[in-house]
C-alpha cells in the first residue's frame, strides 16, 4: 500500500498547480518520492525473490547511468569559467546574459537548466534561450519572471549595481543596472520540431515572457534569410504585453531581425498588443482564462479599440491597446497565404487556447502547422 501511495503522489505532484507552488520544492519532493518508491518496492519483496529484484536494479542502474552521463556533460560545458550578467527590466522580469559558455550549438526554442550558486546552491531552473549562436556574440540570453525563491532573489539582487549587458550586435558599451555572478549550464535541451523557414507564411504569437521562445525562432529565420533564399514569403509577429514598456525588452534584437528579413525580400510585420489598459479592461469580457503576468485572454478576443501607433523603441512595431483577436488574425493569414501557414505560440493558457481553437477552425481553408510551447515549468 505504501508503494502505491508513493506512486500515486509521484504522478499527482507533477500537475501544474503543484509545480507552480514552488519549483525548488517540486524538484526536491519528486526525487525524494522516487527513491522512496524504489525502497518501498524492495521492502515488499521477499528475500528469496532474487530474479524479481533484477527488475528493480535495472531502473536504478539506468538512473545512475543517466546521472553519470549528465554529470560528465555538465562538467565539460562548465569547465570554462562563465559570468552571468543580471539586469532588471520592466514588469518584474530579469534579463540574464551568460558569457564564456562552451555551449556553442543550440536550436531555436531550446532551453537549459540554469544554476547560479550565489542565489541557491544545488538549484537549477529551466530557462528558454532567447538568443541564437549567431547573435549576442554567442552569449546565452534569458528572461525570467520573478515569482518566489530563486527568481525573486535574482530580481532583488539585480537592482544592486551597474554592469555591462551585451546587445544583439555584441556591443559591450551599453551599460545597464545589474550584477554579475558565476553560472552553470545543464543543456541545451528541446527545441522546435518543425522548420519554420519551410513555410510560405509564419505567425509567431507571444504573451509576456513567451517572447523568449518566439524571439529565438525570429533571430534564426533572420540569420538564415541573410545567407540563402528561403521559401518564407511573409512573417507576422503578435506580442501581447501587460504594459507598453514591456515591449522594449528586446528592441535592438527585433529591429535588427526585421531589417534582415525585409532586406531578403520577406514581408515582416510586428503588432504589439498592450492588454493592461484600464479603459479596455473595464469594458472587455472578463470571462476568459487568466494567465501568467496578469494577462487575461479569453478564447475569442475582441479587436483593439485604440488606433495603432508606432513604438518609439521599435520603429517597425505597431502598438495597439487591447487583446489580439486571434479569431481574425489566423483566418486572414490563412486566406492570404500562398502555401502552408506555420504558427508558433508561447504564452498564458488563455492565449494558447485561443490560438489552438482558431487554428482548428481554420484548417479547412489552408494547411496549418501549429506548435504550442508550454509556458512555465
mmCIF file of C-alpha atoms in Angstrom:
data_model
loop_
_atom_site.group_PDB
_atom_site.id
_atom_site.type_symbol
_atom_site.label_atom_id
_atom_site.label_comp_id
_atom_site.label_asym_id
_atom_site.label_seq_id
_atom_site.Cartn_x
_atom_site.Cartn_y
_atom_site.Cartn_z
ATOM 1 C CA UNK A 1 0.000 0.000 0.000
ATOM 2 C CA UNK A 2 2.843 2.376 0.822
ATOM 3 C CA UNK A 3 4.461 1.839 -2.583
ATOM 4 C CA UNK A 4 1.168 2.532 -4.386
ATOM 5 C CA UNK A 5 0.645 5.687 -2.305
ATOM 6 C CA UNK A 6 4.101 6.964 -3.261
ATOM 7 C CA UNK A 7 3.479 6.121 -6.937
ATOM 8 C CA UNK A 8 0.155 7.983 -6.839
ATOM 9 C CA UNK A 9 1.762 11.028 -5.257
ATOM 10 C CA UNK A 10 4.636 10.878 -7.765
ATOM 11 C CA UNK A 11 2.126 11.326 -10.600
ATOM 12 C CA UNK A 12 -0.287 13.761 -8.922
ATOM 13 C CA UNK A 13 2.532 16.093 -7.853
ATOM 14 C CA UNK A 14 3.532 16.615 -11.491
ATOM 15 C CA UNK A 15 0.324 18.564 -12.166
ATOM 16 C CA UNK A 16 0.727 22.286 -12.864
ATOM 17 C CA UNK A 17 -0.680 23.592 -9.521
ATOM 18 C CA UNK A 18 1.932 21.603 -7.579
ATOM 19 C CA UNK A 19 4.775 22.683 -9.885
ATOM 20 C CA UNK A 20 3.729 26.331 -9.731
ATOM 21 C CA UNK A 21 3.501 26.232 -5.931
ATOM 22 C CA UNK A 22 7.292 26.203 -5.731
ATOM 23 C CA UNK A 23 9.755 24.821 -8.258
ATOM 24 C CA UNK A 24 12.500 24.031 -5.724
ATOM 25 C CA UNK A 25 10.044 22.110 -3.534
ATOM 26 C CA UNK A 26 8.627 20.282 -6.563
ATOM 27 C CA UNK A 27 12.048 19.003 -7.660
ATOM 28 C CA UNK A 28 13.121 18.040 -4.125
ATOM 29 C CA UNK A 29 9.982 16.070 -3.287
ATOM 30 C CA UNK A 30 9.877 14.447 -6.747
ATOM 31 C CA UNK A 31 13.375 12.993 -6.400
ATOM 32 C CA UNK A 32 12.738 12.026 -2.775
ATOM 33 C CA UNK A 33 9.477 10.262 -3.692
ATOM 34 C CA UNK A 34 11.208 8.349 -6.488
ATOM 35 C CA UNK A 35 13.789 6.895 -4.113
ATOM 36 C CA UNK A 36 11.071 6.225 -1.525
ATOM 37 C CA UNK A 37 9.085 4.280 -4.120
ATOM 38 C CA UNK A 38 12.097 2.140 -5.060
ATOM 39 C CA UNK A 39 12.869 1.403 -1.391
ATOM 40 C CA UNK A 40 9.228 0.541 -0.660
ATOM 41 C CA UNK A 41 9.170 -1.997 -3.504
ATOM 42 C CA UNK A 42 12.416 -3.589 -2.287
ATOM 43 C CA UNK A 43 10.976 -3.954 1.227
ATOM 44 C CA UNK A 44 7.841 -5.619 -0.125
ATOM 45 C CA UNK A 45 9.808 -8.313 -1.964
ATOM 46 C CA UNK A 46 10.772 -11.466 -0.075
ATOM 47 C CA UNK A 47 14.465 -12.174 0.329
ATOM 48 C CA UNK A 48 14.110 -15.233 -1.887
ATOM 49 C CA UNK A 49 12.807 -13.270 -4.888
ATOM 50 C CA UNK A 50 16.241 -12.697 -6.360
ATOM 51 C CA UNK A 51 15.148 -12.757 -10.014
ATOM 52 C CA UNK A 52 12.353 -10.267 -9.328
ATOM 53 C CA UNK A 53 14.828 -7.889 -7.714
ATOM 54 C CA UNK A 54 16.588 -7.682 -11.076
ATOM 55 C CA UNK A 55 13.724 -5.567 -12.368
ATOM 56 C CA UNK A 56 14.376 -3.131 -9.517
ATOM 57 C CA UNK A 57 18.116 -2.886 -10.118
ATOM 58 C CA UNK A 58 17.620 -2.186 -13.841
ATOM 59 C CA UNK A 59 15.847 1.200 -13.361
ATOM 60 C CA UNK A 60 18.322 2.044 -10.595
ATOM 61 C CA UNK A 61 21.194 1.320 -12.983
ATOM 62 C CA UNK A 62 19.591 3.346 -15.769
ATOM 63 C CA UNK A 63 19.092 6.275 -13.397
ATOM 64 C CA UNK A 64 22.703 6.142 -12.206
ATOM 65 C CA UNK A 65 23.947 5.868 -15.816
ATOM 66 C CA UNK A 66 21.873 8.905 -16.769
ATOM 67 C CA UNK A 67 23.282 10.830 -13.803
ATOM 68 C CA UNK A 68 26.840 9.830 -14.763
ATOM 69 C CA UNK A 69 26.481 10.914 -18.407
ATOM 70 C CA UNK A 70 24.737 14.175 -17.485
ATOM 71 C CA UNK A 71 27.398 14.944 -14.866
ATOM 72 C CA UNK A 72 30.145 14.416 -17.460
ATOM 73 C CA UNK A 73 28.393 16.682 -19.977
ATOM 74 C CA UNK A 74 27.718 19.337 -17.354
ATOM 75 C CA UNK A 75 31.353 19.163 -16.256
ATOM 76 C CA UNK A 76 32.552 19.700 -19.821
ATOM 77 C CA UNK A 77 30.117 22.530 -20.556
ATOM 78 C CA UNK A 78 31.104 24.304 -17.358
ATOM 79 C CA UNK A 79 34.847 23.595 -17.390
ATOM 80 C CA UNK A 80 35.362 27.152 -18.613
ATOM 81 C CA UNK A 81 34.515 29.929 -16.163
ATOM 82 C CA UNK A 82 31.255 31.658 -17.121
ATOM 83 C CA UNK A 83 29.979 35.005 -15.905
ATOM 84 C CA UNK A 84 26.324 35.935 -15.704
ATOM 85 C CA UNK A 85 25.063 39.478 -16.109
ATOM 86 C CA UNK A 86 21.723 40.041 -14.398
ATOM 87 C CA UNK A 87 19.707 43.112 -15.377
ATOM 88 C CA UNK A 88 16.237 44.106 -14.097
ATOM 89 C CA UNK A 89 13.723 45.206 -16.726
ATOM 90 C CA UNK A 90 10.129 46.400 -16.629
ATOM 91 C CA UNK A 91 7.444 44.005 -15.424
ATOM 92 C CA UNK A 92 9.405 42.348 -12.572
ATOM 93 C CA UNK A 93 11.487 40.466 -15.107
ATOM 94 C CA UNK A 94 15.218 39.742 -15.014
ATOM 95 C CA UNK A 95 17.254 39.683 -18.208
ATOM 96 C CA UNK A 96 20.192 37.288 -17.917
ATOM 97 C CA UNK A 97 23.227 37.099 -20.197
ATOM 98 C CA UNK A 98 25.658 34.181 -19.732
ATOM 99 C CA UNK A 99 29.105 34.753 -21.249
ATOM 100 C CA UNK A 100 32.001 32.354 -21.830
ATOM 101 C CA UNK A 101 29.999 29.137 -22.141
ATOM 102 C CA UNK A 102 31.302 26.105 -24.038
ATOM 103 C CA UNK A 103 27.761 25.623 -25.341
ATOM 104 C CA UNK A 104 28.022 26.845 -28.935
ATOM 105 C CA UNK A 105 25.239 24.973 -30.712
ATOM 106 C CA UNK A 106 21.539 25.022 -29.960
ATOM 107 C CA UNK A 107 18.372 25.286 -31.990
ATOM 108 C CA UNK A 108 15.577 27.849 -31.769
ATOM 109 C CA UNK A 109 13.309 27.164 -28.817
ATOM 110 C CA UNK A 110 15.942 25.248 -26.830
ATOM 111 C CA UNK A 111 16.180 25.558 -23.066
ATOM 112 C CA UNK A 112 18.771 24.904 -20.375
ATOM 113 C CA UNK A 113 18.762 24.257 -16.654
ATOM 114 C CA UNK A 114 20.394 27.392 -15.271
ATOM 115 C CA UNK A 115 22.183 27.361 -11.934
ATOM 116 C CA UNK A 116 23.676 30.400 -10.184
ATOM 117 C CA UNK A 117 25.103 29.189 -6.833
ATOM 118 C CA UNK A 118 25.101 32.727 -5.412
ATOM 119 C CA UNK A 119 21.292 32.532 -5.286
ATOM 120 C CA UNK A 120 20.941 28.895 -4.259
ATOM 121 C CA UNK A 121 23.484 26.073 -4.078
ATOM 122 C CA UNK A 122 22.365 22.930 -5.868
ATOM 123 C CA UNK A 123 19.383 24.627 -7.518
ATOM 124 C CA UNK A 124 18.823 24.690 -11.266
ATOM 125 C CA UNK A 125 15.890 26.248 -13.110
ATOM 126 C CA UNK A 126 14.619 25.777 -16.687
ATOM 127 C CA UNK A 127 15.083 28.825 -18.916
ATOM 128 C CA UNK A 128 14.403 29.206 -22.630
ATOM 129 C CA UNK A 129 17.320 30.609 -24.648
ATOM 130 C CA UNK A 130 16.175 33.806 -26.349
ATOM 131 C CA UNK A 131 19.387 34.225 -28.343
ATOM 132 C CA UNK A 132 20.917 32.159 -31.152
ATOM 133 C CA UNK A 133 24.534 31.018 -31.621
ATOM 134 C CA UNK A 134 24.989 33.831 -34.169
ATOM 135 C CA UNK A 135 23.508 36.632 -32.032
ATOM 136 C CA UNK A 136 24.765 38.412 -28.899
ATOM 137 C CA UNK A 137 28.363 37.403 -29.565
ATOM 138 C CA UNK A 138 27.491 33.766 -28.865
ATOM 139 C CA UNK A 139 26.231 34.519 -25.340
ATOM 140 C CA UNK A 140 23.101 32.881 -23.926
ATOM 141 C CA UNK A 141 20.297 35.322 -23.110
ATOM 142 C CA UNK A 142 17.262 34.550 -20.934
ATOM 143 C CA UNK A 143 14.239 36.287 -19.432
ATOM 144 C CA UNK A 144 12.951 35.112 -16.044
ATOM 145 C CA UNK A 145 9.736 36.397 -14.493
ATOM 146 C CA UNK A 146 10.148 36.998 -10.748
ATOM 147 C CA UNK A 147 7.960 34.725 -8.645
ATOM 148 C CA UNK A 148 9.356 33.236 -5.445
ATOM 149 C CA UNK A 149 12.659 31.768 -4.321
ATOM 150 C CA UNK A 150 15.385 31.780 -6.966
ATOM 151 C CA UNK A 151 13.723 34.159 -9.445
ATOM 152 C CA UNK A 152 12.745 36.617 -6.714
ATOM 153 C CA UNK A 153 16.327 36.670 -5.390
ATOM 154 C CA UNK A 154 17.572 37.322 -8.927
ATOM 155 C CA UNK A 155 15.378 40.376 -9.380
ATOM 156 C CA UNK A 156 16.173 41.782 -5.949
ATOM 157 C CA UNK A 157 19.911 41.427 -6.466
ATOM 158 C CA UNK A 158 19.821 42.803 -9.999
ATOM 159 C CA UNK A 159 18.931 46.237 -8.629
ATOM 160 C CA UNK A 160 22.183 46.404 -6.654
ATOM 161 C CA UNK A 161 24.852 47.693 -9.029
ATOM 162 C CA UNK A 162 25.813 48.795 -12.532
ATOM 163 C CA UNK A 163 27.194 46.350 -15.058
ATOM 164 C CA UNK A 164 27.541 45.853 -18.817
ATOM 165 C CA UNK A 165 24.991 43.939 -20.845
ATOM 166 C CA UNK A 166 25.871 42.595 -24.286
ATOM 167 C CA UNK A 167 23.430 43.654 -27.010
ATOM 168 C CA UNK A 168 22.447 41.649 -30.069
ATOM 169 C CA UNK A 169 25.232 43.275 -32.073
ATOM 170 C CA UNK A 170 27.821 42.357 -29.458
ATOM 171 C CA UNK A 171 28.154 45.961 -28.267
ATOM 172 C CA UNK A 172 29.553 45.922 -24.728
ATOM 173 C CA UNK A 173 29.392 49.691 -24.345
ATOM 174 C CA UNK A 174 25.700 49.682 -23.389
ATOM 175 C CA UNK A 175 25.607 49.971 -19.605
ATOM 176 C CA UNK A 176 22.644 48.714 -17.637
ATOM 177 C CA UNK A 177 21.857 48.361 -13.966
ATOM 178 C CA UNK A 178 22.663 44.843 -12.838
ATOM 179 C CA UNK A 179 25.085 42.373 -11.248
ATOM 180 C CA UNK A 180 27.446 39.581 -12.326
ATOM 181 C CA UNK A 181 27.956 36.103 -10.825
ATOM 182 C CA UNK A 182 29.282 32.644 -11.739
ATOM 183 C CA UNK A 183 26.784 30.413 -13.561
ATOM 184 C CA UNK A 184 26.461 26.741 -14.537
ATOM 185 C CA UNK A 185 24.581 25.365 -17.536
ATOM 186 C CA UNK A 186 22.917 21.977 -17.990
ATOM 187 C CA UNK A 187 21.800 21.500 -21.577
ATOM 188 C CA UNK A 188 20.690 22.634 -24.063
ATOM 189 C CA UNK A 189 17.563 20.523 -24.446
ATOM 190 C CA UNK A 190 14.466 20.585 -26.646
ATOM 191 C CA UNK A 191 13.724 22.990 -29.480
ATOM 192 C CA UNK A 192 11.203 23.419 -32.275
ATOM 193 C CA UNK A 193 10.229 20.288 -34.179
ATOM 194 C CA UNK A 194 9.249 21.957 -37.447
ATOM 195 C CA UNK A 195 11.424 24.152 -39.671
ATOM 196 C CA UNK A 196 9.583 27.472 -39.886
ATOM 197 C CA UNK A 197 11.756 28.566 -42.798
ATOM 198 C CA UNK A 198 9.963 25.980 -44.949
ATOM 199 C CA UNK A 199 6.544 27.673 -44.721
ATOM 200 C CA UNK A 200 5.137 30.320 -47.042
ATOM 201 C CA UNK A 201 3.762 32.353 -44.131
ATOM 202 C CA UNK A 202 4.727 32.236 -40.457
ATOM 203 C CA UNK A 203 2.733 33.570 -37.500
ATOM 204 C CA UNK A 204 4.624 33.915 -34.212
ATOM 205 C CA UNK A 205 2.452 34.625 -31.167
ATOM 206 C CA UNK A 206 3.903 35.515 -27.769
ATOM 207 C CA UNK A 207 2.410 36.506 -24.446
ATOM 208 C CA UNK A 208 4.629 38.314 -21.946
ATOM 209 C CA UNK A 209 7.929 36.423 -21.407
ATOM 210 C CA UNK A 210 6.838 33.884 -24.008
ATOM 211 C CA UNK A 211 8.729 36.221 -26.354
ATOM 212 C CA UNK A 212 11.933 34.346 -25.442
ATOM 213 C CA UNK A 213 10.784 31.256 -27.340
ATOM 214 C CA UNK A 214 9.404 33.278 -30.255
ATOM 215 C CA UNK A 215 12.454 35.550 -30.470
ATOM 216 C CA UNK A 216 14.810 32.599 -30.928
ATOM 217 C CA UNK A 217 12.785 31.498 -33.976
ATOM 218 C CA UNK A 218 12.741 35.054 -35.323
ATOM 219 C CA UNK A 219 16.517 35.503 -34.945
ATOM 220 C CA UNK A 220 17.172 32.108 -36.539
ATOM 221 C CA UNK A 221 14.998 32.945 -39.565
ATOM 222 C CA UNK A 222 16.640 36.358 -39.938
ATOM 223 C CA UNK A 223 20.151 34.867 -39.841
ATOM 224 C CA UNK A 224 19.278 32.193 -42.404
ATOM 225 C CA UNK A 225 17.496 34.665 -44.681
ATOM 226 C CA UNK A 226 20.727 36.661 -44.919
ATOM 227 C CA UNK A 227 22.647 33.604 -46.137
ATOM 228 C CA UNK A 228 20.248 31.873 -48.525
ATOM 229 C CA UNK A 229 16.921 32.198 -50.286
ATOM 230 C CA UNK A 230 14.117 30.837 -48.118
ATOM 231 C CA UNK A 231 10.624 29.663 -49.116
ATOM 232 C CA UNK A 232 9.343 32.063 -46.455
ATOM 233 C CA UNK A 233 7.414 34.960 -48.009
ATOM 234 C CA UNK A 234 5.718 36.611 -45.029
ATOM 235 C CA UNK A 235 6.208 36.717 -41.248
ATOM 236 C CA UNK A 236 3.808 38.148 -38.668
ATOM 237 C CA UNK A 237 4.774 38.587 -35.016
ATOM 238 C CA UNK A 238 1.985 39.196 -32.484
ATOM 239 C CA UNK A 239 3.128 40.058 -28.961
ATOM 240 C CA UNK A 240 0.728 40.635 -26.045
ATOM 241 C CA UNK A 241 2.148 42.513 -23.052
ATOM 242 C CA UNK A 242 0.573 43.995 -19.948
ATOM 243 C CA UNK A 243 2.286 47.383 -20.235
ATOM 244 C CA UNK A 244 3.725 49.163 -23.261
ATOM 245 C CA UNK A 245 7.192 49.443 -21.669
ATOM 246 C CA UNK A 246 7.456 45.646 -21.698
ATOM 247 C CA UNK A 247 7.631 45.737 -25.493
ATOM 248 C CA UNK A 248 11.107 47.239 -25.059
ATOM 249 C CA UNK A 249 12.641 44.055 -23.632
ATOM 250 C CA UNK A 250 14.379 43.244 -26.941
ATOM 251 C CA UNK A 251 14.252 46.419 -29.100
ATOM 252 C CA UNK A 252 17.586 46.006 -30.888
ATOM 253 C CA UNK A 253 17.160 42.289 -31.493
ATOM 254 C CA UNK A 254 13.688 42.640 -33.006
ATOM 255 C CA UNK A 255 14.543 45.683 -35.125
ATOM 256 C CA UNK A 256 17.705 44.019 -36.471
ATOM 257 C CA UNK A 257 15.865 40.792 -37.280
ATOM 258 C CA UNK A 258 13.069 42.585 -39.123
ATOM 259 C CA UNK A 259 15.582 44.626 -41.108
ATOM 260 C CA UNK A 260 17.358 41.433 -42.190
ATOM 261 C CA UNK A 261 14.099 39.762 -43.210
ATOM 262 C CA UNK A 262 12.933 42.774 -45.199
ATOM 263 C CA UNK A 263 16.335 43.066 -46.881
ATOM 264 C CA UNK A 264 15.886 39.454 -48.018
ATOM 265 C CA UNK A 265 12.541 40.335 -49.595
ATOM 266 C CA UNK A 266 10.403 38.827 -46.835
ATOM 267 C CA UNK A 267 7.394 40.823 -45.668
ATOM 268 C CA UNK A 268 7.671 41.196 -41.879
ATOM 269 C CA UNK A 269 5.202 42.869 -39.519
ATOM 270 C CA UNK A 270 5.122 43.265 -35.743
ATOM 271 C CA UNK A 271 1.988 44.041 -33.767
ATOM 272 C CA UNK A 272 2.261 44.694 -30.024
ATOM 273 C CA UNK A 273 -0.982 44.423 -28.050
ATOM 274 C CA UNK A 274 -0.969 46.231 -24.700
ATOM 275 C CA UNK A 275 -3.564 44.373 -22.623
ATOM 276 C CA UNK A 276 -3.227 46.314 -19.362
ATOM 277 C CA UNK A 277 -5.165 49.416 -20.453
ATOM 278 C CA UNK A 278 -7.779 50.092 -17.749
ATOM 279 C CA UNK A 279 -10.378 51.554 -20.103
ATOM 280 C CA UNK A 280 -10.245 48.449 -22.258
ATOM 281 C CA UNK A 281 -10.290 46.026 -19.347
ATOM 282 C CA UNK A 282 -13.340 47.672 -17.769
ATOM 283 C CA UNK A 283 -15.405 47.229 -20.910
ATOM 284 C CA UNK A 284 -13.989 43.883 -22.046
ATOM 285 C CA UNK A 285 -15.446 40.487 -21.382
ATOM 286 C CA UNK A 286 -13.858 39.192 -18.178
ATOM 287 C CA UNK A 287 -14.888 35.575 -18.619
ATOM 288 C CA UNK A 288 -11.593 34.490 -20.137
ATOM 289 C CA UNK A 289 -8.829 32.402 -18.682
ATOM 290 C CA UNK A 290 -6.248 34.211 -16.594
ATOM 291 C CA UNK A 291 -2.635 33.551 -17.471
ATOM 292 C CA UNK A 292 0.755 34.456 -16.050
ATOM 293 C CA UNK A 293 1.841 38.056 -15.763
ATOM 294 C CA UNK A 294 -1.726 39.289 -15.364
ATOM 295 C CA UNK A 295 -2.718 38.837 -18.996
ATOM 296 C CA UNK A 296 -6.384 37.816 -19.230
ATOM 297 C CA UNK A 297 -7.068 36.353 -22.654
ATOM 298 C CA UNK A 298 -10.445 34.767 -23.423
ATOM 299 C CA UNK A 299 -10.872 32.084 -26.009
ATOM 300 C CA UNK A 300 -12.289 34.554 -28.518
ATOM 301 C CA UNK A 301 -10.956 38.040 -28.131
ATOM 302 C CA UNK A 302 -12.009 41.496 -29.164
ATOM 303 C CA UNK A 303 -10.477 43.846 -31.660
ATOM 304 C CA UNK A 304 -8.345 46.611 -30.113
ATOM 305 C CA UNK A 305 -10.170 49.903 -29.703
ATOM 306 C CA UNK A 306 -7.241 52.276 -29.889
ATOM 307 C CA UNK A 307 -5.810 53.447 -33.186
ATOM 308 C CA UNK A 308 -2.440 51.830 -33.998
ATOM 309 C CA UNK A 309 0.673 53.778 -33.059
ATOM 310 C CA UNK A 310 4.370 53.290 -33.736
ATOM 311 C CA UNK A 311 6.710 52.252 -30.940
ATOM 312 C CA UNK A 312 9.477 54.691 -30.074
ATOM 313 C CA UNK A 313 11.960 51.910 -29.234
ATOM 314 C CA UNK A 314 10.942 49.540 -32.060
ATOM 315 C CA UNK A 315 10.099 51.597 -35.178
ATOM 316 C CA UNK A 316 8.894 48.500 -37.045
ATOM 317 C CA UNK A 317 6.243 47.764 -34.385
ATOM 318 C CA UNK A 318 2.610 48.795 -34.467
ATOM 319 C CA UNK A 319 1.331 49.191 -30.910
ATOM 320 C CA UNK A 320 -2.386 48.919 -30.139
ATOM 321 C CA UNK A 321 -4.363 48.740 -26.904
ATOM 322 C CA UNK A 322 -6.383 45.584 -26.353
ATOM 323 C CA UNK A 323 -6.195 41.858 -26.801
ATOM 324 C CA UNK A 324 -5.121 40.162 -30.031
ATOM 325 C CA UNK A 325 -8.183 38.892 -31.923
ATOM 326 C CA UNK A 326 -6.795 35.521 -32.926
ATOM 327 C CA UNK A 327 -10.131 34.503 -34.493
ATOM 328 C CA UNK A 328 -9.468 37.289 -37.020
ATOM 329 C CA UNK A 329 -5.670 37.200 -37.353
ATOM 330 C CA UNK A 330 -5.251 33.469 -38.057
ATOM 331 C CA UNK A 331 -8.024 33.100 -40.711
ATOM 332 C CA UNK A 332 -6.821 36.254 -42.513
ATOM 333 C CA UNK A 333 -3.283 34.944 -42.770
ATOM 334 C CA UNK A 334 -4.525 31.510 -43.845
ATOM 335 C CA UNK A 335 -6.551 33.054 -46.682
ATOM 336 C CA UNK A 336 -3.701 35.310 -47.831
ATOM 337 C CA UNK A 337 -1.026 32.601 -47.674
ATOM 338 C CA UNK A 338 0.114 31.154 -50.987
ATOM 339 C CA UNK A 339 1.299 27.976 -49.302
ATOM 340 C CA UNK A 340 1.276 26.351 -45.883
ATOM 341 C CA UNK A 341 0.921 28.521 -42.777
ATOM 342 C CA UNK A 342 3.194 27.839 -39.789
ATOM 343 C CA UNK A 343 2.031 29.025 -36.363
ATOM 344 C CA UNK A 344 4.053 29.045 -33.121
ATOM 345 C CA UNK A 345 2.654 30.294 -29.820
ATOM 346 C CA UNK A 346 4.113 30.654 -26.340
ATOM 347 C CA UNK A 347 2.189 32.438 -23.629
ATOM 348 C CA UNK A 348 -0.501 32.169 -20.952
ATOM 349 C CA UNK A 349 -3.110 29.435 -21.164
ATOM 350 C CA UNK A 350 -5.833 31.749 -22.478
ATOM 351 C CA UNK A 351 -3.697 32.872 -25.388
ATOM 352 C CA UNK A 352 -2.616 29.331 -26.305
ATOM 353 C CA UNK A 353 -6.217 28.120 -26.102
ATOM 354 C CA UNK A 354 -7.431 30.911 -28.383
ATOM 355 C CA UNK A 355 -4.769 30.054 -30.972
ATOM 356 C CA UNK A 356 -5.489 26.308 -30.771
ATOM 357 C CA UNK A 357 -9.226 26.764 -31.265
ATOM 358 C CA UNK A 358 -8.825 29.229 -34.127
ATOM 359 C CA UNK A 359 -6.312 27.023 -35.944
ATOM 360 C CA UNK A 360 -8.681 24.058 -35.596
ATOM 361 C CA UNK A 361 -11.483 26.084 -37.226
ATOM 362 C CA UNK A 362 -9.211 27.456 -39.975
ATOM 363 C CA UNK A 363 -7.648 24.132 -41.008
ATOM 364 C CA UNK A 364 -10.140 23.731 -43.856
ATOM 365 C CA UNK A 365 -9.063 26.963 -45.545
ATOM 366 C CA UNK A 366 -5.328 26.253 -45.706
ATOM 367 C CA UNK A 367 -2.875 23.627 -44.385
ATOM 368 C CA UNK A 368 -1.669 24.917 -40.999
ATOM 369 C CA UNK A 369 1.189 23.653 -38.837
ATOM 370 C CA UNK A 370 0.821 24.550 -35.149
ATOM 371 C CA UNK A 371 3.425 24.382 -32.391
ATOM 372 C CA UNK A 372 2.342 25.305 -28.854
ATOM 373 C CA UNK A 373 5.192 25.792 -26.407
ATOM 374 C CA UNK A 374 4.493 25.297 -22.705
ATOM 375 C CA UNK A 375 4.514 28.474 -20.626
ATOM 376 C CA UNK A 376 6.006 27.705 -17.219
ATOM 377 C CA UNK A 377 7.845 24.671 -15.833
#
